[in-house]
Tab-separated table of C-alpha atoms and ligand atoms in Angstrom:
chain	number	residue	atom	x	y	z
Z	17	UNK	CA	24.337	-26.479	-29.910
Z	18	UNK	CA	20.786	-26.829	-29.368
Z	19	UNK	CA	20.110	-29.269	-24.724
Z	20	UNK	CA	17.581	-30.497	-25.795
Z	21	UNK	CA	14.581	-30.699	-23.898
Z	22	UNK	CA	12.903	-33.471	-21.923
Z	23	UNK	CA	9.027	-33.201	-21.258
Z	24	UNK	CA	7.963	-33.184	-16.839
Z	25	UNK	CA	4.752	-34.767	-16.082
Z	26	UNK	CA	2.116	-32.475	-14.179
Z	27	UNK	CA	-1.458	-32.904	-12.989
Z	28	UNK	CA	-2.118	-31.676	-15.653
Z	29	UNK	CA	-0.346	-33.478	-18.246
Z	30	UNK	CA	3.051	-33.694	-19.567
Z	31	UNK	CA	4.773	-30.498	-20.410
Z	32	UNK	CA	8.810	-29.544	-21.554
Z	33	UNK	CA	11.185	-28.725	-18.721
Z	34	UNK	CA	11.869	-25.658	-20.997
Z	35	UNK	CA	8.560	-24.500	-21.644
Z	36	UNK	CA	7.522	-24.886	-18.219
Z	37	UNK	CA	10.198	-23.458	-16.626
Z	38	UNK	CA	8.936	-20.545	-18.560
Z	39	UNK	CA	5.237	-20.468	-17.833
Z	40	UNK	CA	5.597	-20.453	-14.552
Z	41	UNK	CA	8.588	-18.364	-14.086
Z	42	UNK	CA	8.314	-16.651	-10.639
Z	43	UNK	CA	5.524	-18.008	-9.885
Z	44	UNK	CA	6.645	-21.483	-8.036
Z	45	UNK	CA	8.235	-18.258	-5.408
Z	46	UNK	CA	6.167	-15.618	-5.103
Z	47	UNK	CA	2.924	-17.916	-5.178
Z	48	UNK	CA	4.831	-18.829	-1.433
Z	49	UNK	CA	3.090	-15.429	0.310
Z	50	UNK	CA	-0.075	-16.790	-1.340
Z	51	UNK	CA	-0.184	-19.965	0.190
Z	52	UNK	CA	-2.459	-19.530	3.466
Z	53	UNK	CA	-4.790	-17.095	1.333
Z	54	UNK	CA	-4.677	-20.478	-1.462
Z	55	UNK	CA	-5.506	-22.505	1.528
Z	56	UNK	CA	-8.115	-20.299	3.112
Z	57	UNK	CA	-10.202	-20.119	-0.508
Z	58	UNK	CA	-10.352	-23.551	-0.609
Z	59	UNK	CA	-11.490	-24.380	2.233
Z	60	UNK	CA	-14.853	-21.590	1.676
Z	61	UNK	CA	-14.946	-23.342	-1.958
Z	62	UNK	CA	-15.210	-27.392	-0.464
Z	63	UNK	CA	-17.846	-25.557	2.075
Z	64	UNK	CA	-19.440	-24.328	0.223
Z	65	UNK	CA	-19.244	-27.440	-2.571
Z	66	UNK	CA	-20.850	-30.120	0.147
Z	67	UNK	CA	-23.436	-27.513	0.598
Z	68	UNK	CA	-24.458	-28.055	-2.812
Z	69	UNK	CA	-27.669	-29.546	-3.559
Z	70	UNK	CA	-27.166	-32.522	-5.347
Z	71	UNK	CA	-27.580	-36.790	-5.568
Z	72	UNK	CA	-24.929	-37.407	-4.425
Z	73	UNK	CA	-22.655	-34.731	-3.005
Z	74	UNK	CA	-19.336	-34.413	-4.573
Z	75	UNK	CA	-18.319	-33.986	-0.763
Z	76	UNK	CA	-19.861	-34.638	2.838
Z	77	UNK	CA	-19.959	-32.713	5.239
Z	78	UNK	CA	-18.260	-34.654	7.105
Z	79	UNK	CA	-15.808	-34.507	3.707
Z	80	UNK	CA	-15.133	-30.995	3.748
Z	81	UNK	CA	-13.984	-31.115	7.220
Z	82	UNK	CA	-11.535	-33.403	6.192
Z	83	UNK	CA	-10.303	-31.306	3.879
Z	84	UNK	CA	-10.088	-28.229	6.265
Z	85	UNK	CA	-8.333	-30.013	8.463
Z	86	UNK	CA	-5.735	-30.352	5.654
Z	87	UNK	CA	-5.953	-27.054	4.692
Z	88	UNK	CA	-5.095	-26.213	7.689
Z	89	UNK	CA	-1.823	-27.769	8.178
Z	90	UNK	CA	-0.542	-27.116	5.468
Z	91	UNK	CA	-1.462	-23.600	6.088
Z	92	UNK	CA	1.209	-24.376	8.779
Z	93	UNK	CA	4.120	-25.339	7.193
Z	94	UNK	CA	3.680	-22.761	5.010
Z	95	UNK	CA	3.629	-19.718	7.591
Z	96	UNK	CA	6.382	-21.858	9.166
Z	97	UNK	CA	8.833	-22.068	5.197
Z	98	UNK	CA	8.041	-25.945	5.386
Z	99	UNK	CA	5.641	-26.035	1.683
Z	100	UNK	CA	7.004	-25.958	-1.105
Z	101	UNK	CA	6.551	-25.722	-4.590
Z	102	UNK	CA	7.602	-27.888	-6.999
Z	103	UNK	CA	8.327	-27.444	-11.041
Z	104	UNK	CA	5.404	-29.893	-11.615
Z	105	UNK	CA	3.270	-28.000	-9.611
Z	106	UNK	CA	3.526	-24.795	-11.350
Z	107	UNK	CA	1.537	-22.950	-8.673
Z	108	UNK	CA	0.721	-22.657	-5.612
Z	109	UNK	CA	-2.584	-23.397	-6.784
Z	110	UNK	CA	-1.837	-27.379	-8.219
Z	111	UNK	CA	0.735	-27.474	-5.859
Z	112	UNK	CA	-1.800	-28.013	-2.818
Z	113	UNK	CA	-4.076	-29.639	-4.633
Z	114	UNK	CA	-1.175	-32.452	-5.062
Z	115	UNK	CA	-0.562	-32.478	-1.101
Z	116	UNK	CA	-4.180	-32.934	-0.740
Z	117	UNK	CA	-4.241	-36.182	-3.086
Z	118	UNK	CA	-0.853	-37.134	-1.429
Z	119	UNK	CA	-3.064	-37.203	1.758
Z	120	UNK	CA	-6.966	-37.460	0.830
Z	121	UNK	CA	-6.412	-39.157	-1.828
Z	122	UNK	CA	-9.651	-39.118	-4.309
Z	123	UNK	CA	-10.959	-36.618	-1.445
Z	124	UNK	CA	-8.192	-33.765	-3.323
Z	125	UNK	CA	-8.926	-34.971	-6.839
Z	126	UNK	CA	-12.289	-33.297	-4.954
Z	127	UNK	CA	-11.436	-30.045	-5.077
Z	128	UNK	CA	-11.438	-28.638	-7.908
Z	129	UNK	CA	-14.368	-28.755	-8.866
Z	130	UNK	CA	-16.921	-25.670	-10.438
Z	131	UNK	CA	-13.675	-23.354	-9.730
Z	132	UNK	CA	-10.478	-23.163	-12.299
Z	133	UNK	CA	-7.195	-21.742	-11.279
Z	134	UNK	CA	-8.332	-18.502	-12.695
Z	135	UNK	CA	-10.841	-17.116	-9.786
Z	136	UNK	CA	-8.474	-19.255	-7.343
Z	137	UNK	CA	-6.006	-16.781	-8.448
Z	138	UNK	CA	-7.991	-13.819	-7.537
Z	139	UNK	CA	-8.705	-14.651	-4.910
Z	140	UNK	CA	-5.816	-15.242	-3.585
Z	141	UNK	CA	-4.597	-11.567	-4.963
Z	142	UNK	CA	-7.845	-9.863	-2.865
Z	143	UNK	CA	-7.317	-11.329	0.516
Z	144	UNK	CA	-3.440	-10.797	0.138
Z	145	UNK	CA	-4.086	-7.656	-1.018
Z	146	UNK	CA	-7.170	-7.490	2.275
Z	147	UNK	CA	-4.537	-8.476	5.162
Z	148	UNK	CA	-2.211	-6.201	3.852
Z	149	UNK	CA	-3.104	-2.970	2.709
Z	150	UNK	CA	-5.477	-2.512	6.566
Z	151	UNK	CA	-2.160	-3.109	7.730
Z	152	UNK	CA	-1.073	-0.322	5.602
Z	153	UNK	CA	-3.687	1.354	6.247
Z	154	UNK	CA	-2.745	1.052	10.306
Z	155	UNK	CA	0.894	2.552	9.085
Z	156	UNK	CA	-0.371	5.209	7.225
Z	157	UNK	CA	-2.574	6.635	10.145
Z	158	UNK	CA	0.158	6.665	12.512
Z	159	UNK	CA	2.138	8.765	9.615
Z	160	UNK	CA	-0.380	10.723	10.358
Z	161	UNK	CA	-0.129	11.235	13.650
Z	162	UNK	CA	3.285	11.866	13.724
Z	163	UNK	CA	3.294	14.709	11.542
Z	164	UNK	CA	-0.001	16.087	13.852
Z	165	UNK	CA	2.330	15.108	16.527
Z	166	UNK	CA	5.336	16.745	15.266
Z	167	UNK	CA	3.601	20.403	14.691
Z	168	UNK	CA	1.369	20.405	17.289
Z	169	UNK	CA	4.368	20.327	19.560
Z	170	UNK	CA	6.311	22.821	17.368
Z	171	UNK	CA	3.375	24.975	15.968
Z	172	UNK	CA	4.472	28.011	17.103
Z	173	UNK	CA	8.124	27.412	15.733
Z	174	UNK	CA	8.717	29.140	12.953
Z	175	UNK	CA	9.922	28.353	9.584
Z	176	UNK	CA	10.426	30.206	6.324
Z	177	UNK	CA	7.267	29.794	3.354
Z	178	UNK	CA	9.149	29.010	0.544
Z	179	UNK	CA	7.967	28.975	-3.160
Z	180	UNK	CA	10.082	28.165	-6.190
Z	181	UNK	CA	12.484	26.350	-3.154
Z	182	UNK	CA	13.611	30.518	-2.526
Z	183	UNK	CA	11.711	32.527	0.527
Z	184	UNK	CA	8.216	33.510	0.340
Z	185	UNK	CA	6.568	34.233	3.823
Z	186	UNK	CA	6.599	33.828	8.039
Z	187	UNK	CA	5.020	29.735	8.087
Z	188	UNK	CA	6.045	27.454	10.517
Z	189	UNK	CA	7.184	24.157	11.304
Z	190	UNK	CA	3.568	23.635	12.034
Z	191	UNK	CA	2.719	24.093	8.759
Z	192	UNK	CA	4.987	22.350	7.294
Z	193	UNK	CA	4.170	19.292	8.877
Z	194	UNK	CA	0.099	19.444	8.950
Z	195	UNK	CA	0.618	19.602	5.019
Z	196	UNK	CA	1.806	16.489	4.852
Z	197	UNK	CA	-0.116	14.693	7.647
Z	198	UNK	CA	-3.457	16.280	5.538
Z	199	UNK	CA	-1.598	14.762	2.587
Z	200	UNK	CA	-1.679	10.941	3.791
Z	201	UNK	CA	-5.273	11.651	5.467
Z	202	UNK	CA	-6.188	12.179	1.287
Z	203	UNK	CA	-3.696	9.585	0.422
Z	204	UNK	CA	-5.389	7.302	3.245
Z	205	UNK	CA	-8.667	7.672	1.448
Z	206	UNK	CA	-7.486	6.155	-1.732
Z	207	UNK	CA	-6.458	3.528	-0.372
Z	208	UNK	CA	-10.234	2.622	1.530
Z	209	UNK	CA	-11.603	3.881	-1.559
Z	210	UNK	CA	-9.291	0.408	-3.249
Z	211	UNK	CA	-9.684	-1.344	-0.219
Z	212	UNK	CA	-13.660	-1.145	-1.022
Z	213	UNK	CA	-12.948	-2.315	-5.133
Z	214	UNK	CA	-10.362	-5.121	-3.309
Z	215	UNK	CA	-13.360	-6.325	-0.641
Z	216	UNK	CA	-15.603	-8.119	-3.541
Z	217	UNK	CA	-15.150	-11.792	-4.065
Z	218	UNK	CA	-14.678	-13.615	-7.551
Z	219	UNK	CA	-14.494	-17.281	-6.227
Z	220	UNK	CA	-17.168	-19.158	-8.850
Z	221	UNK	CA	-16.206	-17.078	-11.566
Z	222	UNK	CA	-14.518	-20.046	-12.518
Z	223	UNK	CA	-12.537	-20.062	-16.202
Z	224	UNK	CA	-14.111	-16.632	-16.024
Z	225	UNK	CA	-18.182	-17.909	-18.137
Z	226	UNK	CA	-19.550	-19.697	-14.313
Z	227	UNK	CA	-20.030	-23.031	-14.128
Z	228	UNK	CA	-22.673	-25.434	-14.900
Z	229	UNK	CA	-24.103	-26.283	-11.058
Z	230	UNK	CA	-25.582	-25.278	-8.632
Z	231	UNK	CA	-22.666	-23.648	-6.635
Z	232	UNK	CA	-23.650	-20.611	-3.723
Z	233	UNK	CA	-20.713	-17.556	-5.092
Z	234	UNK	CA	-22.956	-16.004	-2.461
Z	235	UNK	CA	-21.923	-18.496	0.525
Z	236	UNK	CA	-18.189	-18.744	-0.593
Z	237	UNK	CA	-18.517	-14.783	-0.631
Z	238	UNK	CA	-19.787	-14.925	3.357
Z	239	UNK	CA	-17.476	-17.269	4.213
Z	240	UNK	CA	-13.975	-15.279	3.450
Z	241	UNK	CA	-15.454	-12.170	4.754
Z	242	UNK	CA	-16.144	-10.536	1.850
Z	243	UNK	CA	-18.255	-7.776	1.913
Z	244	UNK	CA	-20.458	-8.982	-1.688
Z	245	UNK	CA	-18.967	-11.661	-4.773
Z	246	UNK	CA	-18.078	-9.647	-8.294
Z	247	UNK	CA	-21.725	-10.340	-10.364
Z	248	UNK	CA	-20.579	-10.653	-13.875
Z	249	UNK	CA	-18.214	-13.886	-13.458
Z	250	UNK	CA	-16.424	-12.795	-16.988
Z	251	UNK	CA	-15.940	-9.126	-15.046
Z	252	UNK	CA	-15.023	-11.278	-12.152
Z	253	UNK	CA	-12.252	-12.558	-13.538
Z	254	UNK	CA	-10.843	-9.467	-15.829
Z	255	UNK	CA	-10.434	-7.154	-12.747
Z	256	UNK	CA	-7.867	-8.848	-12.109
Z	257	UNK	CA	-5.126	-6.671	-12.648
Z	258	UNK	CA	-6.571	-3.623	-12.689
Z	259	UNK	CA	-6.999	-3.888	-9.310
Z	260	UNK	CA	-3.631	-4.632	-9.188
Z	261	UNK	CA	-3.152	-1.466	-10.748
Z	262	UNK	CA	-5.777	0.676	-8.835
Z	263	UNK	CA	-3.719	-0.416	-5.707
Z	264	UNK	CA	-0.880	1.316	-6.593
Z	265	UNK	CA	-1.263	3.492	-8.026
Z	266	UNK	CA	-3.748	4.629	-4.686
Z	267	UNK	CA	0.189	2.770	-3.268
Z	268	UNK	CA	1.457	5.731	-5.287
Z	269	UNK	CA	-0.016	8.563	-4.241
Z	270	UNK	CA	1.249	7.704	-1.010
Z	271	UNK	CA	4.480	7.767	-1.611
Z	272	UNK	CA	4.576	10.593	-3.801
Z	273	UNK	CA	3.257	11.988	-0.390
Z	274	UNK	CA	6.847	10.214	1.638
Z	275	UNK	CA	9.499	11.172	-0.595
Z	276	UNK	CA	8.708	15.019	-0.725
Z	277	UNK	CA	8.165	14.640	2.776
Z	278	UNK	CA	12.350	12.542	2.437
Z	279	UNK	CA	13.247	15.583	-0.212
Z	280	UNK	CA	12.280	18.312	2.406
Z	281	UNK	CA	13.976	16.210	4.973
Z	282	UNK	CA	17.002	16.551	2.968
Z	283	UNK	CA	17.296	19.886	1.405
Z	284	UNK	CA	15.986	21.184	5.482
Z	285	UNK	CA	19.072	19.047	7.529
Z	286	UNK	CA	21.384	20.291	5.739
Z	287	UNK	CA	24.671	21.758	7.281
Z	288	UNK	CA	23.597	25.088	5.233
Z	289	UNK	CA	20.340	25.220	6.163
Z	290	UNK	CA	20.317	23.096	9.880
Z	291	UNK	CA	16.606	23.130	10.073
Z	292	UNK	CA	16.068	19.589	11.421
Z	293	UNK	CA	18.319	17.554	13.442
Z	294	UNK	CA	17.360	13.374	11.779
Z	295	UNK	CA	17.790	10.777	14.732
Z	296	UNK	CA	22.023	9.375	14.560
Z	297	UNK	CA	20.435	6.005	14.493
Z	298	UNK	CA	19.011	6.741	10.503
Z	299	UNK	CA	22.190	7.879	8.450
Z	300	UNK	CA	24.352	5.991	7.098
Z	301	UNK	CA	28.895	6.578	7.595
Z	302	UNK	CA	31.227	6.285	4.565
Z	303	UNK	CA	33.577	3.901	4.012
Z	304	UNK	CA	36.558	6.257	3.355
Z	305	UNK	CA	35.285	9.581	4.987
Z	306	UNK	CA	34.673	9.775	8.801
Z	307	UNK	CA	32.890	13.009	8.181
Z	308	UNK	CA	29.979	11.469	6.214
Z	309	UNK	CA	26.633	10.615	8.295
Z	310	UNK	CA	23.850	10.515	5.330
Z	311	UNK	CA	20.129	9.632	4.569
Z	312	UNK	CA	20.233	7.257	3.222
Z	313	UNK	CA	16.595	5.932	5.012
Z	314	UNK	CA	15.155	8.934	2.968
Z	315	UNK	CA	17.132	9.235	-0.289
Z	316	UNK	CA	16.017	4.807	-1.530
Z	317	UNK	CA	12.172	6.493	0.280
Z	318	UNK	CA	12.806	8.712	-2.353
Z	319	UNK	CA	14.238	5.989	-5.097
Z	320	UNK	CA	11.385	3.263	-3.550
Z	321	UNK	CA	9.354	5.789	-4.938
Z	322	UNK	CA	10.219	5.199	-7.801
Z	323	UNK	CA	9.991	2.401	-7.504
Z	324	UNK	CA	6.323	1.336	-6.294
Z	325	UNK	CA	5.030	3.929	-9.263
Z	326	UNK	CA	6.927	2.312	-11.571
Z	327	UNK	CA	5.588	-0.941	-10.646
Z	328	UNK	CA	2.372	0.542	-11.509
Z	329	UNK	CA	3.085	1.460	-14.787
Z	330	UNK	CA	4.367	-1.610	-15.179
Z	331	UNK	CA	1.016	-2.980	-14.667
Z	332	UNK	CA	-0.647	-0.529	-16.079
Z	333	UNK	CA	1.642	-2.115	-19.386
Z	334	UNK	CA	0.884	-4.978	-19.040
Z	335	UNK	CA	-3.118	-4.860	-18.881
Z	336	UNK	CA	-4.462	-2.073	-21.227
Z	337	UNK	CA	-2.760	-5.159	-23.985
Z	338	UNK	CA	-4.548	-8.391	-23.527
Z	339	UNK	CA	-8.219	-8.775	-24.743
Z	340	UNK	CA	-11.265	-10.061	-22.378
Z	341	UNK	CA	-10.560	-12.690	-20.484
Z	342	UNK	CA	-7.793	-14.833	-18.284
Z	343	UNK	CA	-4.498	-14.747	-20.167
Z	344	UNK	CA	-1.056	-15.576	-18.979
Z	345	UNK	CA	0.018	-11.380	-18.959
Z	346	UNK	CA	-1.791	-11.795	-15.987
Z	347	UNK	CA	1.051	-13.140	-13.868
Z	348	UNK	CA	3.691	-11.572	-14.781
Z	349	UNK	CA	1.379	-8.556	-12.710
Z	350	UNK	CA	2.367	-10.611	-9.372
Z	351	UNK	CA	6.178	-9.589	-8.823
Z	352	UNK	CA	5.503	-5.672	-9.310
Z	353	UNK	CA	2.111	-6.514	-7.245
Z	354	UNK	CA	3.704	-7.902	-3.858
Z	355	UNK	CA	6.603	-5.438	-4.884
Z	356	UNK	CA	4.960	-2.505	-4.319
Z	357	UNK	CA	2.413	-4.048	-1.026
Z	358	UNK	CA	5.773	-4.299	0.360
Z	359	UNK	CA	8.205	-1.477	-0.550
Z	360	UNK	CA	5.058	1.267	0.354
Z	361	UNK	CA	5.397	-0.183	3.406
Z	362	UNK	CA	7.899	-0.771	4.347
Z	363	UNK	CA	8.294	2.767	4.063
Z	364	UNK	CA	5.446	3.802	5.453
Z	365	UNK	CA	6.906	2.280	8.194
Z	366	UNK	CA	10.072	3.403	8.437
Z	367	UNK	CA	8.860	7.610	7.536
Z	368	UNK	CA	6.888	7.693	10.885
Z	369	UNK	CA	9.998	6.280	12.904
Z	370	UNK	CA	12.038	9.008	11.098
Z	371	UNK	CA	9.487	12.430	12.112
Z	372	UNK	CA	8.830	10.894	15.411
Z	373	UNK	CA	12.191	10.815	15.995
Z	374	UNK	CA	13.041	14.783	14.189
Z	375	UNK	CA	15.259	16.962	16.367
Z	376	UNK	CA	13.742	20.867	16.195
Z	377	UNK	CA	16.398	23.593	15.747
Z	378	UNK	CA	15.251	27.411	15.848
Z	379	UNK	CA	17.513	28.941	16.329
Z	380	UNK	CA	18.345	27.624	12.410
Z	381	UNK	CA	14.690	28.214	11.787
Z	382	UNK	CA	14.247	31.823	12.787
Z	383	UNK	CA	17.811	32.421	11.781
Z	384	UNK	CA	16.908	32.791	7.948
Z	385	UNK	CA	14.364	34.600	7.557
Z	386	UNK	CA	15.697	38.011	5.843
Z	387	UNK	CA	13.865	40.449	5.646
Z	388	UNK	CA	12.314	39.940	2.222
Z	389	UNK	CA	10.002	37.207	3.834
Z	390	UNK	CA	8.077	39.878	5.791
Z	391	UNK	CA	7.286	42.216	2.619
Z	392	UNK	CA	3.831	40.180	1.484
Z	393	UNK	CA	2.606	40.573	5.062
Z	394	UNK	CA	3.725	44.431	5.150
Z	395	UNK	CA	1.929	44.937	2.169
Z	396	UNK	CA	-1.263	44.373	4.062
Z	397	UNK	CA	-0.122	45.653	6.930
Z	398	UNK	CA	-0.718	49.543	4.684
Z	399	UNK	CA	-3.875	47.551	2.660
Z	400	UNK	CA	-5.612	47.795	6.169
Z	401	UNK	CA	-4.314	50.689	6.466
Z	402	UNK	CA	-6.446	51.363	3.194
Z	403	UNK	CA	-3.928	51.040	0.608
Z	404	UNK	CA	-4.908	50.079	-2.756
Z	405	UNK	CA	-3.584	46.735	-2.669
Z	406	UNK	CA	-0.508	47.557	-5.861
Z	407	UNK	CA	0.451	50.839	-4.173
Z	408	UNK	CA	1.673	49.026	-1.291
Z	409	UNK	CA	3.317	46.552	-3.070
Z	410	UNK	CA	4.877	49.236	-4.455
Z	411	UNK	CA	5.541	51.060	-1.636
Z	412	UNK	CA	6.991	48.141	-0.011
Z	413	UNK	CA	9.844	46.895	-2.492
Z	414	UNK	CA	10.840	50.646	-2.633
Z	415	UNK	CA	11.753	50.328	0.483
Z	416	UNK	CA	12.623	47.063	0.956
Z	417	UNK	CA	15.330	47.305	3.865
Z	418	UNK	CA	12.964	48.367	6.469
Z	419	UNK	CA	11.654	45.273	7.082
Z	420	UNK	CA	15.011	43.832	8.290
Z	421	UNK	CA	13.686	43.587	11.987
Z	422	UNK	CA	10.637	41.706	11.380
Z	423	UNK	CA	9.845	39.343	14.071
Z	424	UNK	CA	8.432	35.944	12.447
Z	425	UNK	CA	6.776	34.778	15.709
Z	426	UNK	CA	4.911	37.920	15.817
Z	427	UNK	CA	4.007	37.487	11.662
Z	428	UNK	CA	3.055	33.314	11.597
Z	429	UNK	CA	0.508	34.469	15.275
Z	430	UNK	CA	-0.650	37.225	12.745
Z	431	UNK	CA	-1.786	34.810	10.478
Z	432	UNK	CA	-5.818	33.456	13.081
Z	433	UNK	CA	-7.602	32.662	10.079
Z	434	UNK	CA	-8.942	28.328	9.308
Z	435	UNK	CA	-6.129	26.743	8.076
Z	436	UNK	CA	-3.034	29.285	8.176
Z	437	UNK	CA	-0.699	29.125	10.755
Z	438	UNK	CA	-2.423	30.194	13.834
Z	439	UNK	CA	-5.783	28.522	12.664
Z	440	UNK	CA	-4.375	25.485	12.677
Z	441	UNK	CA	-7.322	22.582	14.119
Z	442	UNK	CA	-5.074	19.602	15.620
Z	443	UNK	CA	-8.771	18.283	16.702
Z	444	UNK	CA	-9.913	18.250	13.200
Z	445	UNK	CA	-7.096	16.329	11.977
Z	446	UNK	CA	-7.145	14.068	15.509
Z	447	UNK	CA	-11.011	12.635	14.686
Z	448	UNK	CA	-9.515	12.652	10.704
Z	449	UNK	CA	-7.067	9.714	11.988
Z	450	UNK	CA	-9.032	7.919	14.640
Z	451	UNK	CA	-12.306	7.862	11.942
Z	452	UNK	CA	-9.633	6.607	9.746
Z	453	UNK	CA	-8.700	3.519	12.187
Z	454	UNK	CA	-11.750	3.105	13.185
Z	455	UNK	CA	-11.512	2.072	8.929
Z	456	UNK	CA	-8.984	-0.427	9.612
Z	457	UNK	CA	-10.601	-1.873	12.284
Z	458	UNK	CA	-13.717	-2.056	11.273
Z	459	UNK	CA	-12.774	-4.285	8.526
Z	460	UNK	CA	-10.048	-6.254	10.242
Z	461	UNK	CA	-12.242	-7.648	12.554
Z	462	UNK	CA	-14.659	-8.911	9.471
Z	463	UNK	CA	-11.793	-10.232	7.686
Z	464	UNK	CA	-10.238	-12.606	11.123
Z	465	UNK	CA	-13.233	-14.023	12.498
Z	466	UNK	CA	-14.826	-14.924	8.911
Z	467	UNK	CA	-10.900	-16.510	8.102
Z	468	UNK	CA	-10.818	-17.951	11.418
Z	469	UNK	CA	-13.120	-20.179	10.913
Z	470	UNK	CA	-12.576	-22.405	7.991
Z	471	UNK	CA	-9.874	-24.180	8.723
Z	472	UNK	CA	-11.389	-25.633	11.640
Z	473	UNK	CA	-9.147	-23.410	14.759
H	21	LIG	N1	-0.758	-18.396	-11.808
H	21	LIG	C1	-1.614	-18.774	-13.077
H	21	LIG	C2	-1.685	-16.997	-12.969
H	21	LIG	O1	-1.049	-16.727	-11.730
H	21	LIG	C3	-2.637	-19.593	-12.362
H	21	LIG	C4	-4.235	-18.832	-13.321
H	21	LIG	C5	-3.543	-20.190	-14.390
H	21	LIG	N2	-4.709	-20.368	-15.390
H	21	LIG	C6	-4.650	-20.494	-16.277
H	21	LIG	N3	-5.630	-20.941	-17.300
H	21	LIG	N4	-3.536	-21.386	-16.869
H	21	LIG	O2	-2.680	-16.571	-13.642
């Protein structure tokens, strides 16, 4: 049986109930995360409008100040969880306009002059992502530091190096930990790259084709603390979605690193290995088996890596079929993007804590060495005395049992060249971590400074 739908009155005309619910989708909830950014972006926009050289002015500076004050109140309500988006609003943009109009009358009706929700949502997402990327990059630097410190502390503890997961050559806990520390530092470079792409202002592009008014796009960009405006107004709108995809891909890189660390830890903490112990607080028990202490945190990091890669894939799929110009499809990229930002950060933070609390069991690590692990080193020792490598290889292969009593500590001390077990440059890592931290500190200074001034304190 067909249910009859009714029309709802909205700011932009009447819309069928069911169609309204379908098209607004999760924006009613998701957009609450963007409310603060929406207020800041709108404050920059009205400030710019009040300086626009037209007669009569769209808004006087005093009127703009009133709007900004009201936007500050909305922001506080939103942060306190007391700002609501109604069905008829469709999204945060029209909810803010409705609230301003309720409280300020005609002034509220003027704020949408020279803009569209298309550039508005684009700037909201960029402002929101900027703060979240700064948080994430700080946390990733902390994780790199945890791994470096752990590696430095245990640099002299031998660990079997593996290929195909089988015992291969002598290695160390220091080499293992800093291999992942260095990977995180490289993932940070990808995050910095997408941070810079994100740090451009789309505002003033309006629907994607600009407006026949003397708006000052450089001014709004400066007011918001962006490094520059996106230039081409059509690109400013089309870059939405593609940007989220790139950010998700950079976060996907980091999540791959995290997941591999988690996977290693799950293996190396098995009773059969026992190299490390995960801090007690990181395990959970079973409802039936009294003996259990499961590495749930690590398992969930592994699954969350899959989710973040999936979110990226979802956005890529949404995007690849979308023609130029704004398309409503872009709205559906919001949820995977917001989820990806939150999931990645939570994973980085919890793993850093886990690594910092890892216990090392040196006896187990040394006990895992069998003679075969020293075979390549033994062949190379013969080479050093003048034997051709292939002859040395066969000689050692024929006498593998002679290697049973080799000393793992001596073996890892012999590899002194750059980046090997006894050649790790921890200072270099610390410098790179500091560079990453000053990068985020720089960004944060710019960002908060700009946002603070706009809403009138
Ligand atoms: N909620 C919408 C989105 O996320 C806002 C933009 C709507 N624009 C439009 N032309 N219908 O994309």
